[in-house]
Amino acid sequence: MSPEDAASAPRSLFEKLWDAHLVRAETPDTPAMLYIDLHLVHEVTSPQAFSVLAERGLKVRRPDRTLATIDHATPTLDFAPGETPPYATEAARNQVETLQANTQAQGITLHGWDSPHRGVVHVIGPELGATQPGMTIVCGDSHTATHGAFGALAFGIGTTEVGHVLATQCLLQRKPKSMRINVEGETAPGVSAKDIILAIIAEIGVDGGTGCVIEYAGSAIEALDMDGRMTVCNMSIEAGARAGMIAADETTFAWLKGRERVPSGADWDKAVEAWSDYRSDPGAHFDKEVMIDAAKIRPMVTWGTAPDTGIAIDAPVPDARSASHAKALNYMKFEAGMPVSGAKVDQVFIGSCTNSRISDLRAAAVIMSGRKVAAGVRALVVPGSVAVRAQAEEEGLDQIFIAAGAEWRQPGCSMCIAMNGDKGEPGQLIVSTSNRNFEGRQGPGARTVLASPATAAASAIAGHVIDPATLTEPAHA
Amino acid sequence: MPEQFNTLTSRTFVIDQEDIDTDQIIPARFLTTTTREGLGKLAFHDWRYDSDGKPLDNVSLNSLDTGTHKVLVAGRNFGCGSSREHAPWALYDFGFRAVIASEIADIFRSNSAKNGLVPIVAPPEAHDWLMAHPDVEIEIDLANQSVKLGNGPSFLFEIEPFAKHCLMEGTDPLGFLTAQSDAIDAYEKQHA
């Protein structure tokens, strides 16, 4: 095609963002050099990158485009001002202090212990308005796709690449393939964004998006609020896709307006005008398209040890299709033909970059209000950020959780990745609003059932996995 | 910096399992390290040790001689899950120099190629053959992107040309990127 045709050819949202950030086009020998607008940094995947910069005498090129926080290794227990945080290990403390030293030396803003915006990196970026439509955003974390909910191209990178972006603000990438997932129609009452994404992953498989950037579209996606859109994009990697995105619209703009890092006044109007162009043109090419009927989606839970093992909560666990499935069934102690609902629960975790925002906590609180966590069940509610925690407390949600007998924690990744001391014990069944149910993910031998905040909260009350719609324990409010 | 990779003659170690995720390759609780060295002892930790940290006798990874077995062969979608570069660091430090699977997760594949671990996606027939013939000697020729299977046939594999270049040179792409500072300056000026 001629250059003129190429310029006027319909492009997808992804292609527009890709083209707009090319510092150097790809050649047969070298990948494209992509400019990165925002680099998010946390304590776990950055220390070795800062070390490489130090070894080579390099400085961080754009500290102003770099934003750091502490979330993975940080304790979620309370501690008094001035006290040392109750780290699970000396190594965790050292890792946090290493990030404090690195960011200070390089002039990078760190939302550390004293910041009102400390929290899970994928919660605070949007919360601060640092995440904006049209941006390229990376982080040494595979759930960076979360930020794609704002019409950004956002993906997880390794530590070597963290070093590349720190030093040059650029990343070497071959252009991925594109995939559009259209979720059309209306979801049934009680079906949340988490259920939608679990249904999508079950449909396309744990590697269905490998090599692709996914755009989520359709009326059921447009109907989601921003928290829900973040939940959907967040789990793109669980289908193998490095990035997932949703075109920005009025919902996006309304959510962002007035946040700390977004433009204001006339600049805001200009920004919205520019952001409005970032959507797929009619007729844009996608390498793959998938249609999902929203009306058919039910509250979902996973039965296995991969995130594509989602089934409707009352559906029977399928027969093992492979040796891996048989191994997963054995690990999870589930039986083919029996539903997951009814399985006895030991712990419930409400939190993580997937489901720790205010809407998620509200959904859990509605279920827990006036009810009690079942005897023998430990329920952990971990807000995504200091700001989410404050908002929840303003709304009285903390009192609902505490009255129900749940633990109301300080923000962090907590039991999603189980590296800060919050974890499951061998054999325990955990209903978790996080994103991964891999063997041992939440502690060696721990068994994870992924679910929505409402399903997790209802399961805490019932003491077994349960569809919130069928919860019979009376509310005593 | 990893060793330069040119050709490798080695026996294979087969793990007959699909979707081996990065939490299996190195569990998250070991990610509090601030260095990249010495992670080999943590590779596949929860498969290799009991809850007291004692090595399990019946796990072949614990008696594997990586002097002779430098190639890991595994099922579809190897390395899925997190972006932790600790996964290839651990496998390299353990002694592996190549991973062969019928599909390899994106971020793991990108991370591997930057750390001396050659990610090889084998076509279905060759992969089936490798899975069915554990311990077989193979010959990897990175320049020619070929793998010779025992005394049998060879297969060709795809690898991104720049990743191949970095593996063969034992270098990472940072030098290439820093040399492009004029282009970065120009981009920043245009988008200021």
Coordinates of C-alpha atoms in Angstrom, one line a residue, chain A residues 11 17 23 56 80 105 110 180 234 247 249 279 287 289 307 337 347 379 383 419-420 426 437 439 471:
Chain A
R11 CA -6.2 2.1 12.5
L17 CA -0.7 4.5 20.2
V23 CA 11.3 6.9 18.3
R56 CA 27.6 1.8 34.0
A80 CA 2.6 3.4 65.3
A105 CA 19.6 9.4 44.6
L110 CA 8.4 7.8 45.8
R180 CA -10.4 -7.5 19.9
N234 CA -5.7 -6.2 34.8
A247 CA -10.9 3.2 24.5
D249 CA -14.9 7.8 26.8
R279 CA -10.2 4.9 19.7
D287 CA -5.6 -10.2 13.8
E289 CA -11.7 -11.1 17.0
P307 CA -6.7 -18.7 35.6
G337 CA -18.9 -33.5 38.3
Q347 CA -9.5 -17.9 54.3
A379 CA -11.2 -12.9 56.1
P383 CA -7.5 -1.8 50.4
M419 CA 5.5 -12.4 50.0
N420 CA 4.9 -10.0 52.9
P426 CA -0.8 -25.8 53.3
N437 CA -4.5 -19.5 41.3
E439 CA 0.0 -23.9 42.9
L471 CA -26.7 -16.4 50.6

